[in-house]
PDB file of C-alpha atoms and ligand atoms in Angstrom:
ATOM      1  CA  MET Q   1     -14.623 -17.798  -9.315  1.00 96.00           C
ATOM      2  CA  TYR Q   2     -11.807 -15.798  -7.723  1.00 98.00           C
ATOM      3  CA  THR Q   3     -10.238 -12.741  -9.356  1.00 98.00           C
ATOM      4  CA  LEU Q   4      -7.379 -10.617  -8.114  1.00 98.00           C
ATOM      5  CA  GLY Q   5      -6.447  -6.967  -8.551  1.00 98.00           C
ATOM      6  CA  ILE Q   6      -2.934  -5.816  -7.758  1.00 98.00           C
ATOM      7  CA  ASP Q   7      -2.118  -2.108  -7.539  1.00 98.00           C
ATOM      8  CA  ILE Q   8       1.649  -1.684  -7.785  1.00 98.00           C
ATOM      9  CA  GLY Q   9       2.188   1.881  -6.620  1.00 97.00           C
ATOM     10  CA  SER Q  10       5.239   4.085  -6.280  1.00 95.00           C
ATOM     11  CA  THR Q  11       5.428   3.421  -2.534  1.00 96.00           C
ATOM     12  CA  THR Q  12       2.887   0.726  -1.685  1.00 97.00           C
ATOM     13  CA  SER Q  13       1.591  -2.542  -3.172  1.00 98.00           C
ATOM     14  CA  LYS Q  14      -2.052  -3.397  -2.650  1.00 98.00           C
ATOM     15  CA  CYS Q  15      -4.106  -6.511  -3.522  1.00 98.00           C
ATOM     16  CA  VAL Q  16      -7.806  -7.406  -3.409  1.00 98.00           C
ATOM     17  CA  ILE Q  17      -9.345 -10.833  -4.101  1.00 98.00           C
ATOM     18  CA  LEU Q  18     -13.028 -11.006  -5.049  1.00 98.00           C
ATOM     19  CA  LYS Q  19     -15.355 -13.980  -5.256  1.00 98.00           C
ATOM     20  CA  ASP Q  20     -17.654 -13.863  -8.308  1.00 96.00           C
ATOM     21  CA  GLY Q  21     -16.899 -10.205  -8.892  1.00 96.00           C
ATOM     22  CA  ALA Q  22     -18.747  -9.097  -5.789  1.00 93.00           C
ATOM     23  CA  LYS Q  23     -17.668 -10.443  -2.425  1.00 94.00           C
ATOM     24  CA  GLU Q  24     -14.329  -9.234  -1.085  1.00 96.00           C
ATOM     25  CA  VAL Q  25     -12.492 -12.294   0.180  1.00 97.00           C
ATOM     26  CA  ALA Q  26      -9.188 -10.717   1.255  1.00 98.00           C
ATOM     27  CA  LYS Q  27      -7.015  -7.641   0.883  1.00 98.00           C
ATOM     28  CA  SER Q  28      -3.381  -6.784   1.588  1.00 98.00           C
ATOM     29  CA  LEU Q  29      -1.203  -3.701   1.707  1.00 98.00           C
ATOM     30  CA  ILE Q  30       2.588  -3.723   1.848  1.00 98.00           C
ATOM     31  CA  VAL Q  31       4.520  -0.467   2.156  1.00 97.00           C
ATOM     32  CA  ALA Q  32       6.952  -1.264  -0.674  1.00 97.00           C
ATOM     33  CA  GLY Q  33       6.080  -0.396  -4.238  1.00 96.00           C
ATOM     34  CA  THR Q  34       7.312  -0.913  -7.767  1.00 96.00           C
ATOM     35  CA  GLY Q  35      10.849  -2.214  -8.213  1.00 95.00           C
ATOM     36  CA  THR Q  36      10.836  -3.953  -4.818  1.00 97.00           C
ATOM     37  CA  ASP Q  37       9.608  -7.281  -3.475  1.00 97.00           C
ATOM     38  CA  GLY Q  38       6.422  -5.425  -2.360  1.00 97.00           C
ATOM     39  CA  PRO Q  39       4.166  -6.738  -5.163  1.00 98.00           C
ATOM     40  CA  ASN Q  40       5.079 -10.372  -4.458  1.00 97.00           C
ATOM     41  CA  ARG Q  41       4.736  -9.911  -0.716  1.00 98.00           C
ATOM     42  CA  ALA Q  42       1.304  -8.297  -1.176  1.00 98.00           C
ATOM     43  CA  LEU Q  43       0.288 -11.165  -3.479  1.00 98.00           C
ATOM     44  CA  ASN Q  44       1.493 -13.869  -1.064  1.00 98.00           C
ATOM     45  CA  GLU Q  45      -0.225 -12.164   1.856  1.00 98.00           C
ATOM     46  CA  VAL Q  46      -3.587 -11.812   0.127  1.00 98.00           C
ATOM     47  CA  LEU Q  47      -3.516 -15.444  -1.039  1.00 98.00           C
ATOM     48  CA  LYS Q  48      -2.655 -16.581   2.483  1.00 98.00           C
ATOM     49  CA  LYS Q  49      -5.460 -14.511   4.022  1.00 98.00           C
ATOM     50  CA  ALA Q  50      -7.922 -15.894   1.448  1.00 98.00           C
ATOM     51  CA  ASN Q  51      -6.601 -19.421   2.023  1.00 98.00           C
ATOM     52  CA  LEU Q  52      -6.088 -19.789  -1.736  1.00 98.00           C
ATOM     53  CA  LYS Q  53      -3.281 -20.809  -4.085  1.00 98.00           C
ATOM     54  CA  LEU Q  54      -2.299 -18.815  -7.153  1.00 97.00           C
ATOM     55  CA  GLU Q  55      -3.843 -21.560  -9.351  1.00 97.00           C
ATOM     56  CA  ASP Q  56      -7.226 -20.940  -7.686  1.00 98.00           C
ATOM     57  CA  VAL Q  57      -7.323 -17.396  -9.098  1.00 98.00           C
ATOM     58  CA  SER Q  58      -8.948 -17.221 -12.557  1.00 97.00           C
ATOM     59  CA  TYR Q  59      -7.728 -13.813 -13.661  1.00 98.00           C
ATOM     60  CA  ILE Q  60      -5.307 -11.136 -12.437  1.00 98.00           C
ATOM     61  CA  VAL Q  61      -5.333  -7.459 -13.463  1.00 98.00           C
ATOM     62  CA  SER Q  62      -2.411  -5.224 -12.514  1.00 98.00           C
ATOM     63  CA  THR Q  63      -2.706  -1.479 -12.162  1.00 98.00           C
ATOM     64  CA  GLY Q  64      -0.677   1.404 -10.727  1.00 97.00           C
ATOM     65  CA  TYR Q  65       2.636   2.989 -11.596  1.00 95.00           C
ATOM     66  CA  GLY Q  66       4.421  -0.392 -11.789  1.00 95.00           C
ATOM     67  CA  ARG Q  67       1.597  -2.280 -13.530  1.00 96.00           C
ATOM     68  CA  LYS Q  68       3.453  -2.827 -16.804  1.00 94.00           C
ATOM     69  CA  GLY Q  69       5.316  -6.066 -17.128  1.00 82.00           C
ATOM     70  CA  TYR Q  70       4.024  -7.668 -13.945  1.00 93.00           C
ATOM     71  CA  ARG Q  71       4.435 -11.208 -15.169  1.00 93.00           C
ATOM     72  CA  LEU Q  72       1.651 -12.818 -13.130  1.00 96.00           C
ATOM     73  CA  ALA Q  73      -1.005 -10.469 -14.485  1.00 97.00           C
ATOM     74  CA  ASN Q  74      -3.264 -11.551 -17.362  1.00 97.00           C
ATOM     75  CA  THR Q  75      -3.564  -7.924 -18.342  1.00 97.00           C
ATOM     76  CA  GLU Q  76      -2.909  -4.404 -17.069  1.00 97.00           C
ATOM     77  CA  ILE Q  77      -5.324  -1.477 -16.811  1.00 97.00           C
ATOM     78  CA  SER Q  78      -4.574   2.180 -15.967  1.00 95.00           C
ATOM     79  CA  GLU Q  79      -5.003   3.332 -12.392  1.00 95.00           C
ATOM     80  CA  LEU Q  80      -7.433   6.054 -13.527  1.00 95.00           C
ATOM     81  CA  SER Q  81      -9.881   3.447 -14.818  1.00 95.00           C
ATOM     82  CA  CYS Q  82      -9.325   1.162 -11.827  1.00 96.00           C
ATOM     83  CA  HIS Q  83      -9.842   3.895  -9.224  1.00 95.00           C
ATOM     84  CA  ALA Q  84     -13.024   4.999 -10.989  1.00 95.00           C
ATOM     85  CA  LYS Q  85     -14.238   1.384 -11.154  1.00 95.00           C
ATOM     86  CA  GLY Q  86     -13.487   0.622  -7.499  1.00 96.00           C
ATOM     87  CA  VAL Q  87     -15.010   3.825  -6.163  1.00 96.00           C
ATOM     88  CA  MET Q  88     -18.139   3.570  -8.339  1.00 95.00           C
ATOM     89  CA  HIS Q  89     -18.684  -0.009  -7.167  1.00 95.00           C
ATOM     90  CA  LEU Q  90     -18.899   1.096  -3.537  1.00 95.00           C
ATOM     91  CA  PHE Q  91     -20.120   4.688  -3.911  1.00 95.00           C
ATOM     92  CA  PRO Q  92     -22.223   4.966  -7.092  1.00 94.00           C
ATOM     93  CA  LYS Q  93     -23.260   8.559  -6.364  1.00 94.00           C
ATOM     94  CA  VAL Q  94     -19.681   9.857  -6.542  1.00 96.00           C
ATOM     95  CA  ARG Q  95     -18.997  12.223  -9.466  1.00 96.00           C
ATOM     96  CA  THR Q  96     -15.516  13.500  -8.532  1.00 96.00           C
ATOM     97  CA  ILE Q  97     -12.563  11.460  -7.254  1.00 97.00           C
ATOM     98  CA  ILE Q  98      -9.474  13.058  -5.733  1.00 97.00           C
ATOM     99  CA  ASP Q  99      -6.709  10.458  -5.654  1.00 97.00           C
ATOM    100  CA  ILE Q 100      -3.515  11.447  -3.833  1.00 97.00           C
ATOM    101  CA  GLY Q 101      -0.837   8.766  -3.948  1.00 95.00           C
ATOM    102  CA  GLY Q 102       2.830   8.528  -3.137  1.00 94.00           C
ATOM    103  CA  GLN Q 103       4.119  10.545  -6.049  1.00 93.00           C
ATOM    104  CA  ASP Q 104       1.198  12.077  -7.891  1.00 94.00           C
ATOM    105  CA  ALA Q 105      -2.282  13.521  -7.465  1.00 96.00           C
ATOM    106  CA  LYS Q 106      -5.186  13.046  -9.846  1.00 96.00           C
ATOM    107  CA  VAL Q 107      -8.678  14.459  -9.997  1.00 97.00           C
ATOM    108  CA  LEU Q 108     -11.251  12.475 -11.978  1.00 96.00           C
ATOM    109  CA  SER Q 109     -14.712  13.441 -13.191  1.00 95.00           C
ATOM    110  CA  ILE Q 110     -17.207  10.608 -13.491  1.00 94.00           C
ATOM    111  CA  ASN Q 111     -20.175  10.920 -15.835  1.00 89.00           C
ATOM    112  CA  GLU Q 112     -23.783   9.893 -15.194  1.00 82.00           C
ATOM    113  CA  ARG Q 113     -23.053   6.389 -16.518  1.00 82.00           C
ATOM    114  CA  GLY Q 114     -20.264   5.951 -14.000  1.00 79.00           C
ATOM    115  CA  ARG Q 115     -17.502   6.275 -16.589  1.00 86.00           C
ATOM    116  CA  LEU Q 116     -14.376   8.400 -16.443  1.00 90.00           C
ATOM    117  CA  ALA Q 117     -15.168  11.628 -18.320  1.00 92.00           C
ATOM    118  CA  GLU Q 118     -12.179  13.900 -17.651  1.00 94.00           C
ATOM    119  CA  PHE Q 119      -9.122  14.061 -15.440  1.00 95.00           C
ATOM    120  CA  VAL Q 120      -6.266  16.340 -14.413  1.00 95.00           C
ATOM    121  CA  MET Q 121      -3.061  15.285 -12.715  1.00 92.00           C
ATOM    122  CA  ASN Q 122       0.110  16.528 -11.104  1.00 89.00           C
ATOM    123  CA  ASP Q 123       2.989  14.121 -11.537  1.00 84.00           C
ATOM    124  CA  LYS Q 124       5.674  16.764 -11.918  1.00 84.00           C
ATOM    125  CA  CYS Q 125       5.990  18.152  -8.433  1.00 86.00           C
ATOM    126  CA  ALA Q 126       6.138  16.432  -5.020  1.00 89.00           C
ATOM    127  CA  ALA Q 127       4.102  19.184  -3.328  1.00 86.00           C
ATOM    128  CA  GLY Q 128       0.493  18.057  -3.098  1.00 90.00           C
ATOM    129  CA  THR Q 129       1.422  14.356  -3.052  1.00 93.00           C
ATOM    130  CA  GLY Q 130       2.151  11.736  -0.412  1.00 94.00           C
ATOM    131  CA  ARG Q 131       5.855  12.381  -0.968  1.00 94.00           C
ATOM    132  CA  PHE Q 132       5.403  15.836   0.588  1.00 93.00           C
ATOM    133  CA  LEU Q 133       3.876  14.272   3.711  1.00 94.00           C
ATOM    134  CA  ASP Q 134       6.570  11.561   3.827  1.00 94.00           C
ATOM    135  CA  VAL Q 135       9.345  14.200   3.714  1.00 93.00           C
ATOM    136  CA  MET Q 136       7.665  16.336   6.384  1.00 92.00           C
ATOM    137  CA  ALA Q 137       6.937  13.364   8.674  1.00 95.00           C
ATOM    138  CA  ASN Q 138      10.633  12.537   8.442  1.00 94.00           C
ATOM    139  CA  VAL Q 139      11.662  16.097   9.354  1.00 92.00           C
ATOM    140  CA  LEU Q 140       9.277  16.019  12.324  1.00 93.00           C
ATOM    141  CA  LYS Q 141      10.429  12.515  13.356  1.00 93.00           C
ATOM    142  CA  LEU Q 142       6.835  11.315  13.186  1.00 94.00           C
ATOM    143  CA  ASP Q 143       5.312   8.240  11.626  1.00 95.00           C
ATOM    144  CA  ILE Q 144       3.155   9.079   8.591  1.00 95.00           C
ATOM    145  CA  SER Q 145       0.133   7.636  10.409  1.00 93.00           C
ATOM    146  CA  ASP Q 146       0.706  10.002  13.389  1.00 94.00           C
ATOM    147  CA  LEU Q 147       0.268  13.173  11.343  1.00 94.00           C
ATOM    148  CA  GLU Q 148      -3.497  13.244  11.660  1.00 91.00           C
ATOM    149  CA  LYS Q 149      -3.395  12.873  15.454  1.00 93.00           C
ATOM    150  CA  GLU Q 150      -1.031  15.848  15.633  1.00 93.00           C
ATOM    151  CA  ALA Q 151      -3.134  17.933  13.235  1.00 93.00           C
ATOM    152  CA  ARG Q 152      -6.212  17.281  15.379  1.00 93.00           C
ATOM    153  CA  LYS Q 153      -4.529  19.024  18.344  1.00 94.00           C
ATOM    154  CA  ALA Q 154      -3.739  22.188  16.373  1.00 94.00           C
ATOM    155  CA  THR Q 155      -5.151  25.495  17.549  1.00 94.00           C
ATOM    156  CA  ASN Q 156      -3.575  27.820  15.017  1.00 93.00           C
ATOM    157  CA  PRO Q 157      -2.237  26.072  11.871  1.00 92.00           C
ATOM    158  CA  VAL Q 158       0.851  27.747  10.438  1.00 92.00           C
ATOM    159  CA  GLN Q 159       0.882  28.992   6.858  1.00 90.00           C
ATOM    160  CA  ILE Q 160       3.331  27.083   4.638  1.00 88.00           C
ATOM    161  CA  SER Q 161       3.955  29.504   1.790  1.00 83.00           C
ATOM    162  CA  SER Q 162       6.607  27.614  -0.231  1.00 80.00           C
ATOM    163  CA  THR Q 163       5.192  25.675  -3.143  1.00 79.00           C
ATOM    164  CA  CYS Q 164       8.349  23.594  -3.499  1.00 84.00           C
ATOM    165  CA  THR Q 165       8.901  20.601  -1.194  1.00 84.00           C
ATOM    166  CA  VAL Q 166      12.576  21.404  -0.624  1.00 87.00           C
ATOM    167  CA  PHE Q 167      11.847  25.018   0.373  1.00 86.00           C
ATOM    168  CA  ALA Q 168       8.814  23.956   2.399  1.00 86.00           C
ATOM    169  CA  GLU Q 169      11.082  21.573   4.334  1.00 88.00           C
ATOM    170  CA  SER Q 170      13.330  24.513   5.331  1.00 90.00           C
ATOM    171  CA  GLU Q 171      10.231  26.554   6.150  1.00 90.00           C
ATOM    172  CA  VAL Q 172       8.984  23.821   8.495  1.00 89.00           C
ATOM    173  CA  ILE Q 173      12.354  23.657  10.243  1.00 91.00           C
ATOM    174  CA  SER Q 174      12.414  27.439  10.721  1.00 90.00           C
ATOM    175  CA  GLN Q 175       8.772  27.498  11.926  1.00 90.00           C
ATOM    176  CA  LEU Q 176       9.696  24.947  14.599  1.00 90.00           C
ATOM    177  CA  SER Q 177      12.826  26.799  15.642  1.00 89.00           C
ATOM    178  CA  ASN Q 178      10.801  30.017  15.848  1.00 90.00           C
ATOM    179  CA  GLY Q 179       8.560  28.366  18.431  1.00 91.00           C
ATOM    180  CA  SER Q 180       5.552  27.140  16.431  1.00 93.00           C
ATOM    181  CA  SER Q 181       4.135  23.997  18.016  1.00 94.00           C
ATOM    182  CA  ARG Q 182       4.514  20.694  16.216  1.00 94.00           C
ATOM    183  CA  GLU Q 183       0.726  20.270  15.926  1.00 95.00           C
ATOM    184  CA  ASN Q 184       0.276  23.701  14.338  1.00 95.00           C
ATOM    185  CA  VAL Q 185       3.078  22.929  11.882  1.00 95.00           C
ATOM    186  CA  VAL Q 186       1.524  19.533  11.005  1.00 95.00           C
ATOM    187  CA  ALA Q 187      -1.886  21.135  10.450  1.00 95.00           C
ATOM    188  CA  GLY Q 188      -0.206  23.693   8.165  1.00 94.00           C
ATOM    189  CA  ILE Q 189       1.426  20.847   6.213  1.00 94.00           C
ATOM    190  CA  CYS Q 190      -1.942  19.096   5.754  1.00 94.00           C
ATOM    191  CA  LYS Q 191      -3.492  22.353   4.590  1.00 94.00           C
ATOM    192  CA  SER Q 192      -0.678  22.907   2.135  1.00 93.00           C
ATOM    193  CA  VAL Q 193      -1.318  19.489   0.486  1.00 94.00           C
ATOM    194  CA  ALA Q 194      -5.058  20.208   0.326  1.00 94.00           C
ATOM    195  CA  ASN Q 195      -4.488  23.660  -1.189  1.00 93.00           C
ATOM    196  CA  ARG Q 196      -2.199  22.304  -3.898  1.00 92.00           C
ATOM    197  CA  VAL Q 197      -4.587  19.543  -4.922  1.00 95.00           C
ATOM    198  CA  ALA Q 198      -7.625  21.819  -4.676  1.00 94.00           C
ATOM    199  CA  THR Q 199      -6.004  24.184  -7.192  1.00 92.00           C
ATOM    200  CA  LEU Q 200      -5.714  21.206  -9.543  1.00 93.00           C
ATOM    201  CA  ALA Q 201      -9.286  20.075  -8.810  1.00 93.00           C
ATOM    202  CA  LYS Q 202     -10.692  23.512  -9.609  1.00 92.00           C
ATOM    203  CA  ARG Q 203      -9.619  23.034 -13.216  1.00 93.00           C
ATOM    204  CA  LEU Q 204     -12.531  20.592 -13.465  1.00 93.00           C
ATOM    205  CA  ASP Q 205     -16.168  21.159 -12.731  1.00 88.00           C
ATOM    206  CA  ILE Q 206     -16.293  19.634  -9.235  1.00 90.00           C
ATOM    207  CA  LYS Q 207     -19.553  17.835  -8.686  1.00 85.00           C
ATOM    208  CA  ASP Q 208     -20.936  16.143  -5.595  1.00 86.00           C
ATOM    209  CA  GLU Q 209     -20.229  13.623  -4.281  1.00 92.00           C
ATOM    210  CA  VAL Q 210     -16.465  14.041  -3.928  1.00 96.00           C
ATOM    211  CA  PHE Q 211     -14.514  10.960  -2.864  1.00 97.00           C
ATOM    212  CA  MET Q 212     -10.876  10.871  -1.726  1.00 97.00           C
ATOM    213  CA  SER Q 213      -8.886   7.785  -2.697  1.00 97.00           C
ATOM    214  CA  GLY Q 214      -5.184   6.932  -2.322  1.00 97.00           C
ATOM    215  CA  GLY Q 215      -3.017   6.713   0.789  1.00 96.00           C
ATOM    216  CA  VAL Q 216      -3.146  10.411   1.675  1.00 96.00           C
ATOM    217  CA  ALA Q 217      -6.934  10.157   2.126  1.00 96.00           C
ATOM    218  CA  LYS Q 218      -6.186   8.305   5.375  1.00 95.00           C
ATOM    219  CA  ASN Q 219      -5.123  11.619   6.856  1.00 94.00           C
ATOM    220  CA  GLU Q 220      -8.084  13.351   8.443  1.00 93.00           C
ATOM    221  CA  GLY Q 221      -6.167  16.642   8.543  1.00 92.00           C
ATOM    222  CA  VAL Q 222      -5.871  16.661   4.735  1.00 95.00           C
ATOM    223  CA  ARG Q 223      -9.507  15.576   4.314  1.00 95.00           C
ATOM    224  CA  ASN Q 224     -10.777  18.345   6.600  1.00 93.00           C
ATOM    225  CA  ALA Q 225      -8.601  20.955   4.893  1.00 93.00           C
ATOM    226  CA  MET Q 226      -9.868  19.742   1.507  1.00 95.00           C
ATOM    227  CA  GLU Q 227     -13.497  20.077   2.647  1.00 95.00           C
ATOM    228  CA  GLU Q 228     -12.768  23.606   3.747  1.00 93.00           C
ATOM    229  CA  VAL Q 229     -10.941  24.760   0.642  1.00 92.00           C
ATOM    230  CA  LEU Q 230     -13.360  23.120  -1.821  1.00 94.00           C
ATOM    231  CA  ASN Q 231     -16.372  23.942   0.324  1.00 93.00           C
ATOM    232  CA  THR Q 232     -17.778  20.454  -0.177  1.00 94.00           C
ATOM    233  CA  LYS Q 233     -18.202  17.298   1.863  1.00 94.00           C
ATOM    234  CA  ILE Q 234     -15.555  14.641   1.243  1.00 95.00           C
ATOM    235  CA  VAL Q 235     -16.676  11.011   1.120  1.00 95.00           C
ATOM    236  CA  TYR Q 236     -14.049   8.609   2.386  1.00 94.00           C
ATOM    237  CA  SER Q 237     -13.595   4.946   3.242  1.00 95.00           C
ATOM    238  CA  LYS Q 238     -10.981   3.372   5.488  1.00 94.00           C
ATOM    239  CA  ASP Q 239     -10.126   1.335   2.379  1.00 96.00           C
ATOM    240  CA  SER Q 240      -9.557   4.454   0.231  1.00 96.00           C
ATOM    241  CA  GLN Q 241      -5.989   3.293  -0.504  1.00 98.00           C
ATOM    242  CA  LEU Q 242      -7.346   0.002  -1.930  1.00 98.00           C
ATOM    243  CA  MET Q 243      -9.738   1.469  -4.536  1.00 97.00           C
ATOM    244  CA  GLY Q 244      -7.314   0.840  -7.429  1.00 97.00           C
ATOM    245  CA  ALA Q 245      -6.798  -2.813  -6.450  1.00 98.00           C
ATOM    246  CA  LEU Q 246     -10.555  -3.257  -5.993  1.00 98.00           C
ATOM    247  CA  GLY Q 247     -11.232  -1.776  -9.444  1.00 97.00           C
ATOM    248  CA  ALA Q 248      -8.590  -4.074 -10.939  1.00 98.00           C
ATOM    249  CA  ALA Q 249     -10.222  -7.134  -9.323  1.00 98.00           C
ATOM    250  CA  LEU Q 250     -13.621  -6.031 -10.717  1.00 98.00           C
ATOM    251  CA  PHE Q 251     -12.155  -5.636 -14.220  1.00 97.00           C
ATOM    252  CA  ALA Q 252     -10.501  -9.048 -13.813  1.00 98.00           C
ATOM    253  CA  TYR Q 253     -13.920 -10.561 -13.163  1.00 98.00           C
ATOM    254  CA  GLU Q 254     -15.458  -8.899 -16.244  1.00 97.00           C
ATOM    255  CA  LYS Q 255     -12.555 -10.035 -18.418  1.00 96.00           C
ATOM    256  CA  SER Q 256     -12.603 -13.614 -17.155  1.00 93.00           C
ATOM    257  CA  ILE Q 257     -16.347 -13.856 -17.876  1.00 91.00           C
ATOM    258  CA  LYS Q 258     -15.805 -12.594 -21.451  1.00 86.00           C
ATOM    259  CA  GLU Q 259     -12.994 -15.061 -22.063  1.00 80.00           C
ATOM    260  CA  GLU Q 260     -14.923 -18.058 -20.695  1.00 72.00           C
TER     261      GLU Q 260
HETATM  262  P1  ADP E 301       1.135   4.737  -4.458  1.00 90.35           P
HETATM  263  O1  ADP E 301       0.084   3.898  -5.128  1.00 90.35           O
HETATM  264  O2  ADP E 301       1.765   5.744  -5.351  1.00 90.35           O
HETATM  265  O3  ADP E 301       2.142   3.917  -3.700  1.00 90.35           O
HETATM  266  P2  ADP E 301      -0.775   5.240  -2.342  1.00 90.35           P
HETATM  267  O4  ADP E 301      -2.113   5.662  -2.844  1.00 90.35           O
HETATM  268  O5  ADP E 301      -0.630   3.837  -1.894  1.00 90.35           O
HETATM  269  O6  ADP E 301       0.322   5.619  -3.417  1.00 90.35           O
HETATM  270  O7  ADP E 301      -0.385   6.241  -1.180  1.00 90.35           O
HETATM  271  C1  ADP E 301       0.913   6.244  -0.609  1.00 90.35           C
HETATM  272  C2  ADP E 301       1.080   7.497   0.185  1.00 90.35           C
HETATM  273  O8  ADP E 301       0.083   7.515   1.202  1.00 90.35           O
HETATM  274  C3  ADP E 301       2.406   7.598   0.920  1.00 90.35           C
HETATM  275  O9  ADP E 301       3.307   8.399   0.214  1.00 90.35           O
HETATM  276  C4  ADP E 301       2.050   8.252   2.243  1.00 90.35           C
HETATM  277  O10 ADP E 301       2.449   9.603   2.254  1.00 90.35           O
HETATM  278  C5  ADP E 301       0.545   8.253   2.282  1.00 90.35           C
HETATM  279  N1  ADP E 301       0.019   7.616   3.491  1.00 90.35           N
HETATM  280  C6  ADP E 301      -0.023   6.322   3.792  1.00 90.35           C
HETATM  281  N2  ADP E 301      -0.575   6.133   5.012  1.00 90.35           N
HETATM  282  C7  ADP E 301      -0.903   7.350   5.466  1.00 90.35           C
HETATM  283  C8  ADP E 301      -1.501   7.836   6.646  1.00 90.35           C
HETATM  284  N3  ADP E 301      -1.890   7.014   7.625  1.00 90.35           N
HETATM  285  N4  ADP E 301      -1.669   9.181   6.743  1.00 90.35           N
HETATM  286  C9  ADP E 301      -1.289   9.993   5.755  1.00 90.35           C
HETATM  287  N5  ADP E 301      -0.717   9.589   4.608  1.00 90.35           N
HETATM  288  C10 ADP E 301      -0.520   8.292   4.482  1.00 90.35           C
END
């Protein structure tokens, strides 16, 4: 039996297909989120990779910011539950999840039974989200995926003191014109994201192991800065951005079994 999870995010659409609720058959990621053709493109791509037709899929769960009203989904489930489900499936020892997406950041506490116990989120301010990195990458004329390479070269990361994205953008421009190197500015940007989210995380009792999910987790500069500021090791997977879609596909399997 094939089940599919689709995570319709603010910037990116992700899909995972599972066989019998365990084996990952295919995954897709399209950088186009809710309100675009991204969800359908991600769906078509994952079906193509799996060599399946839509009719072959028994159950679809949608999650993410644009999960509501996705007409191909049998049901929708919140991204908090789906991230927790996906992460716990692969990393059962994780007790804290830091999920930084395109427009919000969430910190989740997982209890001993692997269930979501508590969470805090920032969805009011772009600082400490992927949006902050997207804006800064644009200012620096860099691709989002190049930020970590730049940060790695830094010798003396600059301090970004503005807590507002718009002011931080001006601060970055003035740092550059005052002679700070691009790599030191990028490292400062990564640190700024980590500091913002760490402040949020500290509102919960952070327990080992700490996992980073969401697109921003791909950035090693942010992960390293997070380890430093939280004084804990960060667990990460190259598929961190797909945890929501994986969780949705796992829920889809459970639901299809119940309805059989
Ligand atoms: P959403 O579900 O809201 O679309 P995602 O969890 O998919 O969010 O993450 C999207 C964000 O991930 C983008 O805003 C972007 O800043 C960030 N991102 C994607 N790829 C990278 C990368 N290679 N390095 C750093 N950040 C990245």
